[in-house]
Coordinates of C-alpha atoms and ligand atoms in Angstrom, one line a residue:
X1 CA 0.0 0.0 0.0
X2 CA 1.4 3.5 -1.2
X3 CA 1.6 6.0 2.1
X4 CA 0.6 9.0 1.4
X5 CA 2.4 11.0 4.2
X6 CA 5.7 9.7 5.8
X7 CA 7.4 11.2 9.2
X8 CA 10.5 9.6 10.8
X9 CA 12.5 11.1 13.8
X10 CA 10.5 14.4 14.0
X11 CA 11.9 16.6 16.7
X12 CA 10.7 19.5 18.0
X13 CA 11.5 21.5 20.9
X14 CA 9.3 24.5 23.2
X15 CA 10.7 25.3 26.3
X16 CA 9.9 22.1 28.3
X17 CA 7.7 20.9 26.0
X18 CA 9.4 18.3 23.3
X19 CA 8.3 15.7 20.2
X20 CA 10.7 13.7 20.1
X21 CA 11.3 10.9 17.6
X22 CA 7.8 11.2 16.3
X23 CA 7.2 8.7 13.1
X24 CA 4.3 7.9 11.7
X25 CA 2.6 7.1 8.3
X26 CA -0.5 7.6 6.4
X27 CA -2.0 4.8 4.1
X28 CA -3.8 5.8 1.0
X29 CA -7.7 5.7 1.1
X30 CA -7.9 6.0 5.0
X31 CA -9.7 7.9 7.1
X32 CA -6.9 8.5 10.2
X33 CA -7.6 10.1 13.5
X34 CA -4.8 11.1 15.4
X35 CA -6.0 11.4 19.5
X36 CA -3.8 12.5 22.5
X37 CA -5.2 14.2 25.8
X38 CA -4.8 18.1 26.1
X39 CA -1.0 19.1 25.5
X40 CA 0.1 15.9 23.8
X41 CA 1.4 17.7 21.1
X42 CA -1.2 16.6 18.6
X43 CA -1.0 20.7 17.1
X44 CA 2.8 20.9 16.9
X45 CA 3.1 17.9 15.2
X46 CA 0.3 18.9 12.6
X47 CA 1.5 22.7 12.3
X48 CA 5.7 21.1 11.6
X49 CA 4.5 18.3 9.7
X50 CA 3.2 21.4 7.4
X51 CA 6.0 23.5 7.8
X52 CA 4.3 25.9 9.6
X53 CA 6.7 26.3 12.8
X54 CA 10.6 25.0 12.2
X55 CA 11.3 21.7 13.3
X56 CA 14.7 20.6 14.9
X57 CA 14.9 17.6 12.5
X58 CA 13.3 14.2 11.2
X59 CA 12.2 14.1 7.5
X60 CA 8.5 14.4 6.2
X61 CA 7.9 13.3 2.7
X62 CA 4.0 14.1 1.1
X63 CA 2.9 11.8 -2.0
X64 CA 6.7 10.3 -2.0
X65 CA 8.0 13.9 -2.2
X66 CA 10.1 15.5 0.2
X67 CA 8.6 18.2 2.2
X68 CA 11.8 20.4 1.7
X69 CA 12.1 22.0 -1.5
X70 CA 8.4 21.1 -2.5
X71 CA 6.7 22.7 -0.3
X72 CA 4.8 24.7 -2.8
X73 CA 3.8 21.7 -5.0
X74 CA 2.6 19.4 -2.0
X75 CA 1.0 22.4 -0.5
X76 CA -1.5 22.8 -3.8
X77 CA -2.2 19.2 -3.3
X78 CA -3.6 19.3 0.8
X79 CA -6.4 21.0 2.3
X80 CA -5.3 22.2 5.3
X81 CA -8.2 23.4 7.7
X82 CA -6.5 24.7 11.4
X83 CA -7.9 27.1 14.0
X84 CA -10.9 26.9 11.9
X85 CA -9.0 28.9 9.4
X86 CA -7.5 32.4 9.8
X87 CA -9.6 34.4 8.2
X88 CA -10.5 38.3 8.2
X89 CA -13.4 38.7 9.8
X90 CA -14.5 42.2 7.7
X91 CA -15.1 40.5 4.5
X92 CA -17.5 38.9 3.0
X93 CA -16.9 34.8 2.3
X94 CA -16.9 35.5 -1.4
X95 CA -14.1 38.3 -1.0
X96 CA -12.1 36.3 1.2
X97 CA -12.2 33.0 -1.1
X98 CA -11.1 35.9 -3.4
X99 CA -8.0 36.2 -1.7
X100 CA -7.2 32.4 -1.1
X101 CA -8.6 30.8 -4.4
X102 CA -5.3 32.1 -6.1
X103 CA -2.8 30.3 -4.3
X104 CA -3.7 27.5 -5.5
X105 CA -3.0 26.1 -9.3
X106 CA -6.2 23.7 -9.2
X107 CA -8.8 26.0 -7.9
X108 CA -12.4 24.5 -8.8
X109 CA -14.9 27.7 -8.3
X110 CA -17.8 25.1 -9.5
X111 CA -16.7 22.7 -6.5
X112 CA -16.5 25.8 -4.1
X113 CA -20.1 27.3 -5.3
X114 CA -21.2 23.8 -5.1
X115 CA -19.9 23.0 -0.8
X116 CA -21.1 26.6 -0.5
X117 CA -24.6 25.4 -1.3
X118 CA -24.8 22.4 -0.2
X119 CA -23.2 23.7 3.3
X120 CA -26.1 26.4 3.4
X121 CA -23.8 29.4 3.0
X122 CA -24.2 32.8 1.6
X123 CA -21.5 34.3 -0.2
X124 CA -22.4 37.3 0.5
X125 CA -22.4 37.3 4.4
X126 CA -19.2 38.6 6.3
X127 CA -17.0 36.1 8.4
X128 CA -17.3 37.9 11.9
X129 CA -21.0 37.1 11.8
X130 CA -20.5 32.9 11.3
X131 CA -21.4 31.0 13.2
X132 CA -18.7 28.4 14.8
X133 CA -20.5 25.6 12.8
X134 CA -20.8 27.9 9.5
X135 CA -16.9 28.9 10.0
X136 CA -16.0 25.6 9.8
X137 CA -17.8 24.4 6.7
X138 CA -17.1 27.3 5.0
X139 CA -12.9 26.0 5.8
X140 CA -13.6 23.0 4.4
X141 CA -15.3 24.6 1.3
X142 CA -12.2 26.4 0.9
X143 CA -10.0 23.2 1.5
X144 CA -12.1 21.1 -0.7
X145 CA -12.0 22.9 -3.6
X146 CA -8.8 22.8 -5.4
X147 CA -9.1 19.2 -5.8
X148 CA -6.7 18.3 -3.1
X149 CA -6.3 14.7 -2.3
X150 CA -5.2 15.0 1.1
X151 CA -7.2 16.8 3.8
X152 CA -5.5 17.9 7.4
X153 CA -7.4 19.2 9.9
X154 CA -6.6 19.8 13.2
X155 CA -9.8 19.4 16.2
X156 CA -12.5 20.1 13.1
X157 CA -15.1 19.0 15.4
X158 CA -14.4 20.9 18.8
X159 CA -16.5 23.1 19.8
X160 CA -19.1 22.0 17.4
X161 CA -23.3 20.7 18.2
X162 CA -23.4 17.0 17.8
X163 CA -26.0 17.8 14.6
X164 CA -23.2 19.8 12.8
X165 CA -20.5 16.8 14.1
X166 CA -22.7 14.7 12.1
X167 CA -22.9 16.7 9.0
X168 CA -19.0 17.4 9.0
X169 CA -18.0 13.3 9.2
X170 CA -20.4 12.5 6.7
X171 CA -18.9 15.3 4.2
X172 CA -15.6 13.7 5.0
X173 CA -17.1 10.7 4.1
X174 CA -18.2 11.8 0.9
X175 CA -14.8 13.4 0.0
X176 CA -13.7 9.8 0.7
X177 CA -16.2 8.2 -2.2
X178 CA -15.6 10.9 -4.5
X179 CA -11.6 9.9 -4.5
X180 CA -9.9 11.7 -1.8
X181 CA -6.6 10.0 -1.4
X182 CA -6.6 10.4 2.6
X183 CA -8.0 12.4 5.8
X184 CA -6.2 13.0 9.1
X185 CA -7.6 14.8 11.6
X186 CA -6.9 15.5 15.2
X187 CA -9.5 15.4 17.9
X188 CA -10.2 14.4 21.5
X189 CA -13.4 13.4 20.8
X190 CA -13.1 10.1 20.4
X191 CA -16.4 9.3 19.6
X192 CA -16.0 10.8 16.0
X193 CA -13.6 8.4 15.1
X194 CA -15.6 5.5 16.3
X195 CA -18.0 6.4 13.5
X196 CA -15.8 7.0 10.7
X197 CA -12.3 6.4 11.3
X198 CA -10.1 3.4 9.5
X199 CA -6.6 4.4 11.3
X200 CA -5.7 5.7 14.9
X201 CA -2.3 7.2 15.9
X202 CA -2.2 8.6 19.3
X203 CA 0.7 10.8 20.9
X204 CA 1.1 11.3 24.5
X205 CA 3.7 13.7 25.6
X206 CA 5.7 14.0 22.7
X207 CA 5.9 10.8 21.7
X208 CA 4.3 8.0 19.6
X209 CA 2.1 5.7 21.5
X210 CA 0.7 3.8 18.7
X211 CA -0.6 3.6 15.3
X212 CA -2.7 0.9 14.6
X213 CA -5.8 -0.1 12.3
X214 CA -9.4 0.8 14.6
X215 CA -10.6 -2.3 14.8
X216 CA -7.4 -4.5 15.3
X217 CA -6.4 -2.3 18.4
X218 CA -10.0 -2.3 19.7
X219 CA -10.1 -6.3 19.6
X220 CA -6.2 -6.3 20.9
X221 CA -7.6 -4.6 24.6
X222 CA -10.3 -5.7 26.8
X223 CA -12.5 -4.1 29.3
X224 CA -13.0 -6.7 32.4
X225 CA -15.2 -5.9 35.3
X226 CA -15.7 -8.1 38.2
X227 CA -15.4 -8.2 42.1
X228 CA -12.8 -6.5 44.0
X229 CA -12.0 -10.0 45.9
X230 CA -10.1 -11.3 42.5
X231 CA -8.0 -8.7 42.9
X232 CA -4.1 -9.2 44.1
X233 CA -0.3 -8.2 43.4
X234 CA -0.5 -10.9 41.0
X235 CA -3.6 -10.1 38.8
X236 CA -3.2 -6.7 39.3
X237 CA -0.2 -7.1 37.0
X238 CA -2.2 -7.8 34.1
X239 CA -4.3 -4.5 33.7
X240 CA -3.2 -1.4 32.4
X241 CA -5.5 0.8 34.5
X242 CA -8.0 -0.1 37.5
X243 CA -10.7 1.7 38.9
X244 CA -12.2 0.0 41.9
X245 CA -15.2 1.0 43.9
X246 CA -17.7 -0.6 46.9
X247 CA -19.4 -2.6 43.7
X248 CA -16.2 -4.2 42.5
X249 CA -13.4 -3.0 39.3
X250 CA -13.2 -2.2 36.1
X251 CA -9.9 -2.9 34.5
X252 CA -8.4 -2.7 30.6
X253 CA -6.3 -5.2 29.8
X254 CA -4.1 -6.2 26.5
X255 CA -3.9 -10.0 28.1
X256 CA -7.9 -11.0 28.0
X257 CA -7.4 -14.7 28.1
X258 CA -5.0 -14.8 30.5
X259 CA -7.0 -12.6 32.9
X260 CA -9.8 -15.8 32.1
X261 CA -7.5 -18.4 33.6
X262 CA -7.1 -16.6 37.1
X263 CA -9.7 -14.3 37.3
X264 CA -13.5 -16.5 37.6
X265 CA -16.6 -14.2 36.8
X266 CA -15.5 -11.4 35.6
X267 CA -17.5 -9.7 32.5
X268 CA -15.4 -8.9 29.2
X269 CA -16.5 -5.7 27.0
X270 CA -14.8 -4.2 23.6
X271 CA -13.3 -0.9 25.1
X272 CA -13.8 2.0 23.3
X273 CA -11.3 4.6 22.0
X274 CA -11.6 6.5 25.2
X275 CA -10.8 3.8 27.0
X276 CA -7.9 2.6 25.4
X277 CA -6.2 5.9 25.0
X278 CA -7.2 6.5 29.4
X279 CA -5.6 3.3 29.6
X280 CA -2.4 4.6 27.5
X281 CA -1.8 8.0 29.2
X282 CA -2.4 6.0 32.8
X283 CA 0.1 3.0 31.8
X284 CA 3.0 5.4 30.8
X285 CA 2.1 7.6 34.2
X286 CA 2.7 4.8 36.1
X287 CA 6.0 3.4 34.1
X288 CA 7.6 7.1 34.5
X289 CA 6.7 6.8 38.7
Ligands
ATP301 P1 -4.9 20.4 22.7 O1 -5.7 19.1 22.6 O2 -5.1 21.0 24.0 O3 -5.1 21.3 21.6 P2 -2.4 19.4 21.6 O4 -2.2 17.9 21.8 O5 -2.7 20.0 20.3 O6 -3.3 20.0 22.8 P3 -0.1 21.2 21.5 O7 -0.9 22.4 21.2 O8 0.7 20.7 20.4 O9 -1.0 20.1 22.1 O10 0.8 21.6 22.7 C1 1.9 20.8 23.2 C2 2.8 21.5 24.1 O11 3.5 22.5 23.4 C3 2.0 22.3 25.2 O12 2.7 22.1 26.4 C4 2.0 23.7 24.8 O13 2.1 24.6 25.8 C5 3.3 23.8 24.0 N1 3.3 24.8 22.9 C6 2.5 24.7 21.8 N2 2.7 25.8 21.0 C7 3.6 26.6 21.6 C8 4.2 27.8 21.3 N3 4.0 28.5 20.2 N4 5.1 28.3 22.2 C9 5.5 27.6 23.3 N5 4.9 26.4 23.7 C10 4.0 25.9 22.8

């Protein structure tokens, strides 16, 4: 399978703050969500992946092109939404498009007039007066219409009514069937990528936890809940987190059948995203103690 992003050893320093070593790759034709708790460093890596803040070093190669010295050409091939795009708030959505539509060599004004209508929004109405919803899909208009075949976004669905979530994953859905090459987004709602995601990388301080297809991580951990009197030095070896409270625990575990052998009636559930990446940031807290 051709990869349609490649990082290896991407370094990047702020004050206390580091990535270090970050690698990570992006199949062609997935959907890839890219989760980390608050301050994991899921926006540095996005903004120095796209050259936006200098890195300290590593190598990041776009469509099997390195990122320096074509920078220009990978650039007219991603739609990039961030912030929910810097825009100037005193014009009007058609003026601003104006000023963006001619960085790019495969500007599509059909495709744009076409998200603008099907997103419900008026060319004529100025930007300070969107809504946070309609400021979003008017970014994606804008990133979706010079036919680029790899869309980055960073936390598209914060701050967003579940309705409008909705309406934003099944548009990336759609850019998907009509031949987008790839989508990677960053989020911490995890519940997004339940729906629609194919990939999940997740960071945690810096670094690389895992990347892994959705479904093969969520059958690889366990979610086992039973009585606290099961509990000892030994079993409690097996689970990367436990919570425990007067009705017995809740553990996540990457070693199911095992916990089976020593561990009789206990209950076994598919975790969630959430749970897994809890279980993640808790596991390397406790390895650092
Ligand atoms: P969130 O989910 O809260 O947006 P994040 O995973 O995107 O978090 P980053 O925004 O990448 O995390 O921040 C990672 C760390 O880098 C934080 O400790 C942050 O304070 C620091 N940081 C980010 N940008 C800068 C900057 N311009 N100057 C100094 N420190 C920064």
């Amino acid at each position: 399978m051709d990869h349609i992003l490649e990082v290896s050893g991407l370094e990047k320093r702020y004050g206390d703050f580091a990535l270090r070593d970050i690698s990570f790759y992006l199949p062609e034709g997935c959907i890839t969500g890219f989760v980390g708790v608050n301050g994991a460093g899921k926006t540095t890596t996005l903004r120095s992946v796209l050259g936006l803040t200098n890195k300290v070093s590593g190598n990041i190669s776009f469509f099997g092109m390195d990122m320096d010295g074509n920078e220009n050409k990978i650039k007219d091939r991603i739609g990039i939404v961030l912030d929910g795009g810097c825009f100037y708030d005193e014009l009007t959505l058609s003026e601003m498009k104006n000023v963006i539509a001619p960085a790019y060599g495969n500007w599509c004004e059909g495709d744009f007039m076409g998200y603008m209508e099907q997103f419900s929004l008026d060319p004529k109405q100025k930007i300070g007066t969107l809504s946070k919803g309609m400021r979003m899909k008017y970014a994606l208009a804008l990133a979706l219409s010079h036919k680029a075949e790899l869309l980055i976004m960073d936390e598209p669905t914060s701050g967003l009514d579940p309705l409008v979530r909705g309406q934003l994953l099944s548009i990336l859905k759609d850019y998907m069937g009509r031949g987008g090459r790839g989508v990677f987004f960053s989020t911490h709602i995890t519940s997004d990528l339940e729906k629609i995601a194919d990939m999940l990388i997740m960071i945690d301080n810096g670094e690389i936890v895992f990347q892994e297809e959705k479904d093969r991580l969520l059958d690889s951990y366990q979610i086992i809940k039973g009585g606290t009197e099961g509990l000892n030095a030994d079993t409690r070896k097996y689970f990367l987190n436990i919570e425990e409270s007067a009705f017995g625990f809740t553990g996540i575990t990457k070693q199911g059948s095992d916990v089976r052998k020593v561990m009789r009636d206990v209950l076994m559930e598919r975790p969630t995203i959430e749970d897994v990446m809890l279980a993640n940031v808790e596991g390397r807290k406790r390895d650092v103690v």
